[in-house]
Coordinates of C-alpha atoms in Angstrom, one line a residue:
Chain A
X13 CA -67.0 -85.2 -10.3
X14 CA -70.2 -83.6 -9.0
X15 CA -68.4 -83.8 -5.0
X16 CA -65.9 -86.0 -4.9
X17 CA -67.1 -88.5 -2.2
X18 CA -66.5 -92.1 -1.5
X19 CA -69.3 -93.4 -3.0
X20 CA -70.0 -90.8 -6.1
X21 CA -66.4 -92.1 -7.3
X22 CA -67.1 -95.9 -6.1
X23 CA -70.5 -95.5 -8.2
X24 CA -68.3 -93.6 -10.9
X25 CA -66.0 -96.6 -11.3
X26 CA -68.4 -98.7 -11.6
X27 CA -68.2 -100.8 -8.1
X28 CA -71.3 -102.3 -6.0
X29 CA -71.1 -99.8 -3.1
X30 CA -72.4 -100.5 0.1
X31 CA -73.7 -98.3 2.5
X32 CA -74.6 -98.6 6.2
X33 CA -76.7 -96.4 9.1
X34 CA -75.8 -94.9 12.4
X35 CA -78.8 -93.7 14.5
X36 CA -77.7 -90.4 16.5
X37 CA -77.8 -91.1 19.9
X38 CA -80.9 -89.3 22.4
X39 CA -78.4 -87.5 24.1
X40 CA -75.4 -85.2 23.6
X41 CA -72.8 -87.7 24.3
X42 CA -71.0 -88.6 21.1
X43 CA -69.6 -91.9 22.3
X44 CA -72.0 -94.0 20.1
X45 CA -71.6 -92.8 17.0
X46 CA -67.8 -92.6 17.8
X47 CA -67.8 -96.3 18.6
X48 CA -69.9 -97.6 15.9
X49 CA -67.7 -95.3 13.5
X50 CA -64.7 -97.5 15.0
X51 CA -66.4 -100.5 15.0
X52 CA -68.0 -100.3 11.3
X53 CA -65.0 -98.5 9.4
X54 CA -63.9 -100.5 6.6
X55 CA -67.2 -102.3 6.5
X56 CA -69.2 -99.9 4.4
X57 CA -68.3 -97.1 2.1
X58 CA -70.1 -94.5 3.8
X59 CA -72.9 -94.2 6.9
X60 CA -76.1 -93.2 6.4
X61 CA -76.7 -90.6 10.2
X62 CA -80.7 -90.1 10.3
X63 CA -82.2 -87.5 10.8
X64 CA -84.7 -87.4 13.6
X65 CA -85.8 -90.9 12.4
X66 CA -89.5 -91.7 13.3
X67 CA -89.8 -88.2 14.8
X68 CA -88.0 -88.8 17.9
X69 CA -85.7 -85.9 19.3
X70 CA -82.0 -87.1 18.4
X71 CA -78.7 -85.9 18.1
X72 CA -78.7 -83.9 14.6
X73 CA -77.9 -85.7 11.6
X74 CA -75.1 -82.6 10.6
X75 CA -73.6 -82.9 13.9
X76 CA -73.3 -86.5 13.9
X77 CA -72.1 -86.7 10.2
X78 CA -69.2 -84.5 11.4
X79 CA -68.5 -86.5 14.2
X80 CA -68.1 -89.5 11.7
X81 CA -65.9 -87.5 9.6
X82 CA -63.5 -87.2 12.6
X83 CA -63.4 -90.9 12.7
X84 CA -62.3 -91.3 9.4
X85 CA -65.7 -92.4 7.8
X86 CA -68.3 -90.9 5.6
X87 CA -71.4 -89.8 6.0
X88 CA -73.8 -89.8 4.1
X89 CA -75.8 -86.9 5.8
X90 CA -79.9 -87.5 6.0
X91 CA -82.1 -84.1 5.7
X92 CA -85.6 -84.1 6.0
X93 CA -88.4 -81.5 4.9
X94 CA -90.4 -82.3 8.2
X95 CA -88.5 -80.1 10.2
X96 CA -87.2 -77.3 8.4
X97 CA -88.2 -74.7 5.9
X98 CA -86.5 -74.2 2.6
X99 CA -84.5 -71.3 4.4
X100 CA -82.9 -73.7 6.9
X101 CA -82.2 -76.8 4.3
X102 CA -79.9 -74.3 2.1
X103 CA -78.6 -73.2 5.2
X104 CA -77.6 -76.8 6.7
X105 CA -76.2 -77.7 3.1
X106 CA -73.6 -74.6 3.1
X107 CA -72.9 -75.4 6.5
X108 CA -72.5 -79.1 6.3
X109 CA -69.9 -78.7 2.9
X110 CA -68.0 -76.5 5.1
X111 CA -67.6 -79.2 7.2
X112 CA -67.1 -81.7 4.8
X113 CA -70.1 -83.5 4.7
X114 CA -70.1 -84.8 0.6
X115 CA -73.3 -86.9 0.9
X116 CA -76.7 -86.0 1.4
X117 CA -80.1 -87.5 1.6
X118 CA -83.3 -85.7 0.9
X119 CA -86.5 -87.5 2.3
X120 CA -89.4 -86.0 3.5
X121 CA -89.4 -87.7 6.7
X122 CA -91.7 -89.4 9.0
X123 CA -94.9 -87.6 10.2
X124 CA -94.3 -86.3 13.7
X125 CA -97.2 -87.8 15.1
X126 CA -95.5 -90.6 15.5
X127 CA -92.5 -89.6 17.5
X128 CA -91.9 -87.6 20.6
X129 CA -93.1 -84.5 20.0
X130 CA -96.7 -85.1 18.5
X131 CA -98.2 -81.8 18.9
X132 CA -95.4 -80.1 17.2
X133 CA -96.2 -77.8 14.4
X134 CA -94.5 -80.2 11.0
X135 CA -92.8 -77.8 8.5
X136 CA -93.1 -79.4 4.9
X137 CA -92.4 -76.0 3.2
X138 CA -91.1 -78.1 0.3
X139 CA -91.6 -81.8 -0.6
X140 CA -88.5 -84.2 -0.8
X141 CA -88.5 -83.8 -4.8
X142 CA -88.5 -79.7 -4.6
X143 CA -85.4 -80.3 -2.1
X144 CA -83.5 -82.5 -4.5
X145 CA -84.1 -79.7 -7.2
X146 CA -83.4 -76.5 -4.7
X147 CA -79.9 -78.6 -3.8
X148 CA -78.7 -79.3 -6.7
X149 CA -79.3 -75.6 -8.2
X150 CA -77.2 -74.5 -5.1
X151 CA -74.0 -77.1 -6.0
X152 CA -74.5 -76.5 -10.0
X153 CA -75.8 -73.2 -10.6
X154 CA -74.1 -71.7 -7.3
X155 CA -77.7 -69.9 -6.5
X156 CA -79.7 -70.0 -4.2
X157 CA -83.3 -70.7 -4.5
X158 CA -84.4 -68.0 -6.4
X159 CA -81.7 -66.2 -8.1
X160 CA -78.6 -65.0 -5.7
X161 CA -75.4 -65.9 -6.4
X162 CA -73.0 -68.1 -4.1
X163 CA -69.4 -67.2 -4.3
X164 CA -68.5 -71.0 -3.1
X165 CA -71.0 -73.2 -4.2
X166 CA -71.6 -76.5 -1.8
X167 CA -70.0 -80.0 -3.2
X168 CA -72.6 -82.1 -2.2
X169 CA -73.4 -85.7 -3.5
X170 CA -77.3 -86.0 -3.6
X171 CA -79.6 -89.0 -2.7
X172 CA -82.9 -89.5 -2.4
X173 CA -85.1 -92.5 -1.5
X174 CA -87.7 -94.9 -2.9
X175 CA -90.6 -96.8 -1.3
X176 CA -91.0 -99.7 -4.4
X177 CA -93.9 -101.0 -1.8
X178 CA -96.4 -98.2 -1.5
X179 CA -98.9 -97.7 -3.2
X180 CA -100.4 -97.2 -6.3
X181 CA -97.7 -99.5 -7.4
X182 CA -97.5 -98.1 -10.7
X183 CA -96.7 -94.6 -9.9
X184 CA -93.9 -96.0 -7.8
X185 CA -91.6 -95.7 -10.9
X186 CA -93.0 -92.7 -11.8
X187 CA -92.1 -91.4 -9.0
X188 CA -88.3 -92.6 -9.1
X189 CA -88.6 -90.6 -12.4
X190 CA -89.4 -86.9 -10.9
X191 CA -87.0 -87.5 -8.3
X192 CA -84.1 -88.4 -11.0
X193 CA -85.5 -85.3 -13.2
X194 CA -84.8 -83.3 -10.0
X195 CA -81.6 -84.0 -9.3
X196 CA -81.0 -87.3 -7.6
X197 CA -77.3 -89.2 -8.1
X198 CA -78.3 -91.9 -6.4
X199 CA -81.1 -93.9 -4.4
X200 CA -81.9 -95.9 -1.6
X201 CA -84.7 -98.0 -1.5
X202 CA -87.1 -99.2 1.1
X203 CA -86.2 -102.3 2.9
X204 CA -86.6 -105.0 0.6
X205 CA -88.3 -108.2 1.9
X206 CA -90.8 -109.1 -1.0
X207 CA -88.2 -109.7 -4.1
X208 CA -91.4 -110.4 -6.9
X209 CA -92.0 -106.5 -6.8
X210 CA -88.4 -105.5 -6.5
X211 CA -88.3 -107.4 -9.4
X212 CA -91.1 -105.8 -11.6
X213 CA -90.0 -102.2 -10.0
X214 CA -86.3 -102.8 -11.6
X215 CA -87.9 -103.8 -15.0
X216 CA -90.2 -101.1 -15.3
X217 CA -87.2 -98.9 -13.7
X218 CA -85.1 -100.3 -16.7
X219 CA -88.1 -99.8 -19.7
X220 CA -87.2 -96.2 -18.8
X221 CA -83.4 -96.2 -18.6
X222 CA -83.7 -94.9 -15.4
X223 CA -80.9 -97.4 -14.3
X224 CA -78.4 -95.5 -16.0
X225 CA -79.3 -92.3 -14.7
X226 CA -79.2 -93.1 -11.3
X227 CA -77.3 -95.2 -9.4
X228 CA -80.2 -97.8 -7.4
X229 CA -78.7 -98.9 -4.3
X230 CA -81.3 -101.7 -2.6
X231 CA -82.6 -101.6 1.2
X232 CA -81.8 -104.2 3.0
X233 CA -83.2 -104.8 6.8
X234 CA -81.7 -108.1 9.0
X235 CA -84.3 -109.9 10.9
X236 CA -84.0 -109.9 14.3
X237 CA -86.6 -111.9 15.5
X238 CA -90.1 -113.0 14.7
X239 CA -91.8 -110.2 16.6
X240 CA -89.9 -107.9 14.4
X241 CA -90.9 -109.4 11.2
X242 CA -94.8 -109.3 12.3
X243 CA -93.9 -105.5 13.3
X244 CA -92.3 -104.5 9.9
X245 CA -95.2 -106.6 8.3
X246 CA -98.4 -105.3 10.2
X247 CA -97.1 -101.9 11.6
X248 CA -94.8 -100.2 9.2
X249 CA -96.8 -98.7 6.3
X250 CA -95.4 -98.8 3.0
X251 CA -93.3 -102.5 4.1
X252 CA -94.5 -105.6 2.7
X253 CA -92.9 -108.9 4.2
X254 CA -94.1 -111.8 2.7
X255 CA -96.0 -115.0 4.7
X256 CA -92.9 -117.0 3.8
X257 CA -90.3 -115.2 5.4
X258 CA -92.4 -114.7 8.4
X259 CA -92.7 -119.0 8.9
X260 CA -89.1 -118.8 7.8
X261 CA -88.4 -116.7 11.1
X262 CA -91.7 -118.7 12.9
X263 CA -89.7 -121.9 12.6
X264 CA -86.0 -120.8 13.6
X265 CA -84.2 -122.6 15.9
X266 CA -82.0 -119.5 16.0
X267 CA -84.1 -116.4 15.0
X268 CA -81.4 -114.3 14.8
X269 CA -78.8 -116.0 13.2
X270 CA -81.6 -116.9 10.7
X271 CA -82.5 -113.3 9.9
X272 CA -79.0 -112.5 9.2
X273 CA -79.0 -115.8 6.7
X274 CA -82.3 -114.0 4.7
X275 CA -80.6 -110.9 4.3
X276 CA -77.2 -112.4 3.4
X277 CA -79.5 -114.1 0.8
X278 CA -81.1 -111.0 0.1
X279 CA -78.2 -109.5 -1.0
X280 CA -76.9 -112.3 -3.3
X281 CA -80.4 -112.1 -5.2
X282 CA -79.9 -107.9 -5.5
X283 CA -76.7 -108.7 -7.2
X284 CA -78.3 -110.4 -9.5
X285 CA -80.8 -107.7 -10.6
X286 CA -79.8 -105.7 -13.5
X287 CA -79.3 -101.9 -12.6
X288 CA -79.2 -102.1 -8.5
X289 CA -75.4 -100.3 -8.3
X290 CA -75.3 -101.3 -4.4
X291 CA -77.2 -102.6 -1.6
X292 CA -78.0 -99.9 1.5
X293 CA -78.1 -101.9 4.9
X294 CA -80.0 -100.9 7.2
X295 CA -79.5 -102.9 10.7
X296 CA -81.8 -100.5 13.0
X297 CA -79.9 -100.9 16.8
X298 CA -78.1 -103.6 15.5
X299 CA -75.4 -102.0 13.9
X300 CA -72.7 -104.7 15.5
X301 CA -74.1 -106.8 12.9
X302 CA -73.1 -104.9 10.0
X303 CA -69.5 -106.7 9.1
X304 CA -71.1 -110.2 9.3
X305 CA -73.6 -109.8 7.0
X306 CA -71.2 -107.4 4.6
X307 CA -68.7 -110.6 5.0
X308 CA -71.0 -113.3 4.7
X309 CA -72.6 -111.3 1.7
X310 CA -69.0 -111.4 -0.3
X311 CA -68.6 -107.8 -0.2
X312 CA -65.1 -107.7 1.7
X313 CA -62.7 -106.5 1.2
X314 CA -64.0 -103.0 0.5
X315 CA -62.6 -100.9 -2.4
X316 CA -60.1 -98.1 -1.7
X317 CA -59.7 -95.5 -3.8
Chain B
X91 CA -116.7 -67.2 6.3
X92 CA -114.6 -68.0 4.0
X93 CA -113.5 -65.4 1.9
X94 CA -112.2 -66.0 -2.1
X95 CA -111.2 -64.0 -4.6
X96 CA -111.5 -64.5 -8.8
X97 CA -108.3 -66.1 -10.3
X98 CA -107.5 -63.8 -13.2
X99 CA -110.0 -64.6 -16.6
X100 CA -106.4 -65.8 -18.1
X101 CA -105.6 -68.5 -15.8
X102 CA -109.9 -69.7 -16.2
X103 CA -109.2 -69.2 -19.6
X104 CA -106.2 -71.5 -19.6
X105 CA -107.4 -74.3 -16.8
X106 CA -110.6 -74.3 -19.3
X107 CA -108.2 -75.3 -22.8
X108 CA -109.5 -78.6 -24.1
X109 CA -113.2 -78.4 -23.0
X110 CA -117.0 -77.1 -25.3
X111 CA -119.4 -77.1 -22.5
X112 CA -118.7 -75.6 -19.7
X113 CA -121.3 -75.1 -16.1
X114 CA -119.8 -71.8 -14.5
X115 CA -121.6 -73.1 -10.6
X116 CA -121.5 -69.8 -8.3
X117 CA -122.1 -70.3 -4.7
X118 CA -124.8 -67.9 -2.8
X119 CA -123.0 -67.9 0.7
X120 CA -119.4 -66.6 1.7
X121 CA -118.4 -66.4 -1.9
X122 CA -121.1 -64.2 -2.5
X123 CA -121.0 -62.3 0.3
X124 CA -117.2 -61.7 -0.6
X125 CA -118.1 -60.9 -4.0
X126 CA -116.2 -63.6 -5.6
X127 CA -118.5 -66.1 -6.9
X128 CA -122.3 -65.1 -6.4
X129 CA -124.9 -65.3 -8.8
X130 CA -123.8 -61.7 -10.4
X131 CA -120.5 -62.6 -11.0
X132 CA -121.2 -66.3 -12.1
X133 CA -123.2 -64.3 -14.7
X134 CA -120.5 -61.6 -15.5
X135 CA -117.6 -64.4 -16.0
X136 CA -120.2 -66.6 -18.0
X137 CA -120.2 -63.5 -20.3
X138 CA -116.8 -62.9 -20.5
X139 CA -116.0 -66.3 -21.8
X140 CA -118.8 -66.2 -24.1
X141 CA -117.1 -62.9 -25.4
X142 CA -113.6 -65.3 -25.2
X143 CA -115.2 -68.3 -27.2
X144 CA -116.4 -65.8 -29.9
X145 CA -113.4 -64.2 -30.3
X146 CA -111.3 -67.0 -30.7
X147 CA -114.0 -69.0 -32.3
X148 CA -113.9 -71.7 -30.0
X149 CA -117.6 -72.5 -29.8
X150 CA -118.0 -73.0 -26.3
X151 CA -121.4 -73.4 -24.8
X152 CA -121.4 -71.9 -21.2
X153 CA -124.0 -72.3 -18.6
X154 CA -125.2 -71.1 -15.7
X155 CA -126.2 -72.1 -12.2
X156 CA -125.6 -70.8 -8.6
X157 CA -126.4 -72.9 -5.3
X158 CA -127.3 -72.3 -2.0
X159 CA -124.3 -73.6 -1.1
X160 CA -121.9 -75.7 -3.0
X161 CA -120.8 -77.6 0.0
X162 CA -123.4 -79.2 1.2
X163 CA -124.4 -82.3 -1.0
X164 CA -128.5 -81.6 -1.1
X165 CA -128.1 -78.4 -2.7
X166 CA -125.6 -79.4 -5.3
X167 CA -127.3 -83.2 -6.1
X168 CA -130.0 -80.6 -8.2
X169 CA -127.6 -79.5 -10.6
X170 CA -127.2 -83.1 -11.4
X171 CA -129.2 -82.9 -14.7
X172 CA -126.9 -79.3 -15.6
X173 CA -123.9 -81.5 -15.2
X174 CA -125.0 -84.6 -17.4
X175 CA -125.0 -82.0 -19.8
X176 CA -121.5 -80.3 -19.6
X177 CA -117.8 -81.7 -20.1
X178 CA -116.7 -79.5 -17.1
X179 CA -117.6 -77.5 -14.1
X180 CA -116.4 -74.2 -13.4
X181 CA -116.7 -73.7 -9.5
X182 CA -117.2 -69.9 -8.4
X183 CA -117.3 -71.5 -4.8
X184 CA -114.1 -72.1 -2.6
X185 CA -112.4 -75.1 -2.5
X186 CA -114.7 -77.0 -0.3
X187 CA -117.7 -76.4 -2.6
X188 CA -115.4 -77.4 -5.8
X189 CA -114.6 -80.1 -4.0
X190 CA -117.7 -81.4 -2.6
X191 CA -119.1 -80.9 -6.6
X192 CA -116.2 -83.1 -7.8
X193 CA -117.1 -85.8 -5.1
X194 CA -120.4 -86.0 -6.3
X195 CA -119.6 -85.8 -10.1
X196 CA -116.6 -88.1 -10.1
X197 CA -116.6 -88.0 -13.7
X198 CA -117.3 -84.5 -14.9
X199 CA -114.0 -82.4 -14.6
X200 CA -114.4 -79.5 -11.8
X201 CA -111.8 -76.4 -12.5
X202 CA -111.7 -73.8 -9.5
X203 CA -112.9 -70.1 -10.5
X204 CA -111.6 -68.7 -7.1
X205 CA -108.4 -68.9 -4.7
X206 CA -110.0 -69.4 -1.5
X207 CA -107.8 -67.2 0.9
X208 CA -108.6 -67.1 4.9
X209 CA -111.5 -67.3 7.6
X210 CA -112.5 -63.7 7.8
X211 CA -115.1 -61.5 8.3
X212 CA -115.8 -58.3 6.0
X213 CA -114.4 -55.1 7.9
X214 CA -116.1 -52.1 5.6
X215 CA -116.8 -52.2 1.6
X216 CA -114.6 -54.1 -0.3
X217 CA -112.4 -54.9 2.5
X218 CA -111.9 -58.2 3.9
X219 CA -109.7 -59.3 6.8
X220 CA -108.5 -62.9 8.2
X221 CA -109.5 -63.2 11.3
X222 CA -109.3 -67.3 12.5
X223 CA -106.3 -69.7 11.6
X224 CA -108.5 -72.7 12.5
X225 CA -106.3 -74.3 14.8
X226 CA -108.4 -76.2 16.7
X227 CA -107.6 -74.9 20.1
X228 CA -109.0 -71.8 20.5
X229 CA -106.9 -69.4 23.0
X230 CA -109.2 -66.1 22.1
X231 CA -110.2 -66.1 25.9
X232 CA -106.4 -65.5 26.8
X233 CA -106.2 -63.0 24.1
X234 CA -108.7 -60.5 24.7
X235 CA -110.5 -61.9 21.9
X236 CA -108.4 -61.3 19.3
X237 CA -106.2 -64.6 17.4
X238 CA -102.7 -64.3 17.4
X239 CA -102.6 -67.3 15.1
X240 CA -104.0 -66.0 12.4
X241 CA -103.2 -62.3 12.9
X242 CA -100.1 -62.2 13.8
X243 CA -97.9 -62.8 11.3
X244 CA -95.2 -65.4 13.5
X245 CA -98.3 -66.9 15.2
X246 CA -96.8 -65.6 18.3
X247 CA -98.4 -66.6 22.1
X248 CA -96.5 -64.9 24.2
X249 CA -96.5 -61.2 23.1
X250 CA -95.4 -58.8 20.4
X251 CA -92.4 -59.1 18.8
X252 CA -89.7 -57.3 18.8
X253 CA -90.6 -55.8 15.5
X254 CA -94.0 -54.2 16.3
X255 CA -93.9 -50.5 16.7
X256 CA -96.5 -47.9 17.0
X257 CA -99.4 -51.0 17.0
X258 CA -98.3 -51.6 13.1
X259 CA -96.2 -55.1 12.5
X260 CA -92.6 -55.0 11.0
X261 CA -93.9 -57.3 8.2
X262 CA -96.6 -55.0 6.6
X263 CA -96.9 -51.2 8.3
X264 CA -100.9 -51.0 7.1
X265 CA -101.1 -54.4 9.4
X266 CA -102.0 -53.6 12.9
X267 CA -99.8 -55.6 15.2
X268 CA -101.9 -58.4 16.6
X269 CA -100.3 -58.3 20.1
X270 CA -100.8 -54.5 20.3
X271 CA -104.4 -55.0 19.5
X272 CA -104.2 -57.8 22.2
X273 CA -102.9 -55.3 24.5
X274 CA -105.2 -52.8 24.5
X275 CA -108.1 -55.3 24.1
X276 CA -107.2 -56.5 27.5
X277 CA -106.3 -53.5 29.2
X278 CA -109.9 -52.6 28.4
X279 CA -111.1 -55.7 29.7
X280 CA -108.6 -54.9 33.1
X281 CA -107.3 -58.7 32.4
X282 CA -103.5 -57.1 31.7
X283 CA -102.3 -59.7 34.3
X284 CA -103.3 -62.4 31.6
X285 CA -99.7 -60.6 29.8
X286 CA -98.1 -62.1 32.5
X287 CA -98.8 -65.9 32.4
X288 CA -96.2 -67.9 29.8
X289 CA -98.3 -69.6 27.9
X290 CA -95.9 -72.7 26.6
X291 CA -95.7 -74.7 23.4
X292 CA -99.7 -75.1 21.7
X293 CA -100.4 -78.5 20.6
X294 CA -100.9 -78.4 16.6
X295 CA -102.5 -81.9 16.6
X296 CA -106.1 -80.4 16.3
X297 CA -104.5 -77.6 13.5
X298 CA -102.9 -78.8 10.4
X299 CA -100.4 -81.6 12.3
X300 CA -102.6 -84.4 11.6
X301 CA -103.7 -84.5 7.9
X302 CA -107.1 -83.8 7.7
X303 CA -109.7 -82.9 9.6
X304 CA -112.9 -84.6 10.8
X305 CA -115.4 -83.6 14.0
X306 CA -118.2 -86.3 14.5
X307 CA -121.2 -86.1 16.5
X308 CA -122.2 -89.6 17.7
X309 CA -125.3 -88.3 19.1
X310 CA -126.5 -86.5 15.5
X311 CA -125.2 -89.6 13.2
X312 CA -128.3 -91.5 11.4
X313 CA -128.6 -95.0 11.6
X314 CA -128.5 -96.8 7.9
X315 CA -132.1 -97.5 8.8
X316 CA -132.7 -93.7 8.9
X317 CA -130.3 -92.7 6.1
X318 CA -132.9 -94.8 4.2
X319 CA -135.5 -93.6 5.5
X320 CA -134.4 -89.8 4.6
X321 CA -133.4 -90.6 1.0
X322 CA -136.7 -92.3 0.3
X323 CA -138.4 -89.0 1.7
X324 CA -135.5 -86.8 -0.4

């Protein structure tokens, strides 16, 4: 047992584990994250709190973990290397085990162009890879980068995701690879909306056995209307959503109740696929939505341990 | 200008392993000037890893050739008929003339001969200090003329640190402190007062924030009718 979390002994047993996403609130009112906490207990087997997601000024994604820990669920703490220098990341990881954080996510995050604070000076003193491997020297070797000891070394389950949709396609795996070599546990994918490439992505994941050294949890993203599909499809790089789901929404009588039908069929294909150990889902601002699709998806009740 | 130094002949020996004909390509401008990668020492390194091949019998054949300037395309389209020849380039230029030789030999393998360092200017004999970060904005009218971005070592706007003592920075005591050198630049120019003025957060968009970057001059682009028209003269 590498931390002892939820999911690290779900994934150890052998379960499909399920994992959710809180967005921290723009403010410093914890009442969201409280309330979704309440609301979405029981429904996933730990919460995925962003950090800073699409470089908009948020609460931060340790403080918010916590204040999911005090509601009785996990988190499953998101770091990116946008923001912080390698000084800070070991710093937020000793921290956030204090606390009790057991889950985290290391993702290079979203250019800060795009959010809030555009002319900010980005960080990027290591890539998302170089994280993985700087955390998981810190909770196995007990050093810190370079070579000083920690008396208590950080229990800390790592992550790491994977974009099977950007390009070249063929390094995709590759890269999966580098970030198992350096120290991933497990991974969260992309969204998933175009199934063929999933598809190919898991068999060449397979060819290299990488399936058994990580455990691949799937993205999933409900639909909540047509204008969203177009967004995810024209607007989002690295996303592919295919024509058919698009006329799929384009003909709805009920768009949303439609888009919660795709993903709840999403999810029953992911079973399917040989080596995806869970399914990530990822309702952004629609987190009410969460138990209906984990319901209607067959994953209820969840395992206790 | 952009100043370089030589990697060690150890690490061009090993980023050479695998190759028999080899163009060392020197650079006549800032590398030269810097004494990194002129024609003397594209003819001094050529040497040495004729000496190398020798003694380790690996039968290299090593050429020579410096540019004008290895990033501008005219000048470095002449070595064309030098490359046809080689399996790989070694560029004595800094990264944008390696660079700009690899574009225009997609094929040919081009290994850097230098690290290129910093935008600086030489300060006496063998001396050669950064001087410009390249941010984009420049602020040098606020600053007495002197860049806190690239001379001080916290890119600080808003004064010295508290670590600067007796004009020498906390990081490095032979590094004057920028902001003292600020200081006294101004006082000299009797624009202390600017010391007063907060200036807030810089925008990094025109610095490194943005991936890389490009300045276009509508006004000075050719037409495809002219770009013709100035190959068929070329």
């Amino acid at each position: 047992m590498k931390a002892g979390s939820n999911i690290e002994r779900l994934f150890d047993k052998g379960e499909f584990v399920v994992t959710g996403e809180i967005g921290p609130p723009m403010s410093s009112n914890p009442s969201s994250i409280q309330e979704h906490a309440r609301h979405l207990k029981g429904f996933a087997d730990a919460f995925n709190l962003t950090d800073n997601q699409t470089a908009i000024v948020r609460m931060s994604s340790l403080a918010s973990s916590v204040i999911c820990l005090q509601e009785g669920v996990e988190p499953i703490m998101q770091m990116t290397c946008r923001d912080r220098n390698r000084i800070a990341m070991q710093s937020d990881l000793l921290g956030a085990s204090a606390l009790g954080v057991r889950n985290l996510l290391c993702l290079s995050g979203d250019h800060q162009t795009f959010g809030n604070q555009a002319e900010s000076k980005n960080v990027y003193d290591l890539d998302s890879i170089q994280q993985l491997m700087m955390l998981r020297r810190m909770r196995d070797e007990s050093k810190v980068w370079g070579d000083t000891d920690i008396k208590e070394a950080p229990r800390v389950y790592l992550g790491a995701a994977a974009n099977p949709f950007a390009d070249p396609f063929e390094f995709r795996v590759t890269r999966l690879a580098k970030k198992v070599k350096a120290g991933a546990d497990f991974i969260q994918t992309q969204a998933i909306f175009d199934m063929e490439r999933f598809e190919r992505y898991m068999k060449e994941a397979r060819s290299r056995g990488l399936h058994e050294e990580v455990h691949i949890m799937a993205g999933v993203v409900p639909l909540k209307s047509l204008g969203a599909a177009r967004y995810m499809k024209n607007k989002v790089s690295g996303m592919i959503v295919p024509d058919q789901l698009i006329d799929r929404m384009k003909g709805a009588e009920d768009p949303k109740e439609e888009g919660i039908s795709i993903c709840v069929e999403q999810i029953h294909h992911l079973l399917t696929i040989e080596g995806v150990h869970g399914v990530h889902i990822m309702p952004v601002a629609w987190e009410k939505k969460l138990p209906e699709i984990v319901e209607r998806a067959g994953l209820l009740p969840r395992p206790v341990l | 200008m952009i100043i370089g130094e030589q990697k060690t002949l150890k690490e061009i020996m090993d980023n050479l392993s695998g190759h028999g004909s080899i163009l060392v390509a020197g650079c006549r401008s800032c590398v030269a000037i810097c004494l990194a990668g002129g024609e003397k020492e594209v003819g001094v390194l050529s040497e040495a890893l004729r000496i190398h091949s020798d003694l380790e019998g690996l039968n290299w054949t090593v050429g020579e050739v410096t540019l004008e300037r290895q990033c501008e395309k005219e000048w470095v389209r002449e070595i064309a008929p030098l490359v046809a020849e080689v399996d790989c380039v070694l560029s004595l230029a800094c990264g944008v003339g390696a660079q700009t030789v690899q574009e225009l030999f997609p094929d040919t393998r081009v290994v850097p001969g230098l690290n290129t360092s910093n935008m600086g200017a030489p300060e006496e004999q063998g001396l050669w200090n950064e001087k410009c970060g390249g941010c984009g904005d420049c602020v040098l009218h606020l600053t007495g003329g002197v860049c806190p971005i690239a001379r001080c070592a916290k890119s600080l706007l808003n004064g010295p640190c508290g670590g600067s003592q007796e004009g020498r920075c906390e990081v490095d005591p032979d590094t004057p402190c920028a902001w003292d050198q600020i200081y006294q630049s101004l006082k000299r120019l009797d624009r202390l007062k600017l010391m007063e003025d907060v200036i807030p957060p810089k925008s990094w968009i025109p610095s490194r924030s943005g991936g890389p970057r490009r300045i276009m001059r509508e006004d000075a682009l050719l037409t495809e009718d002219e770009k013709r028209a100035k190959e068929g003269l070329e």
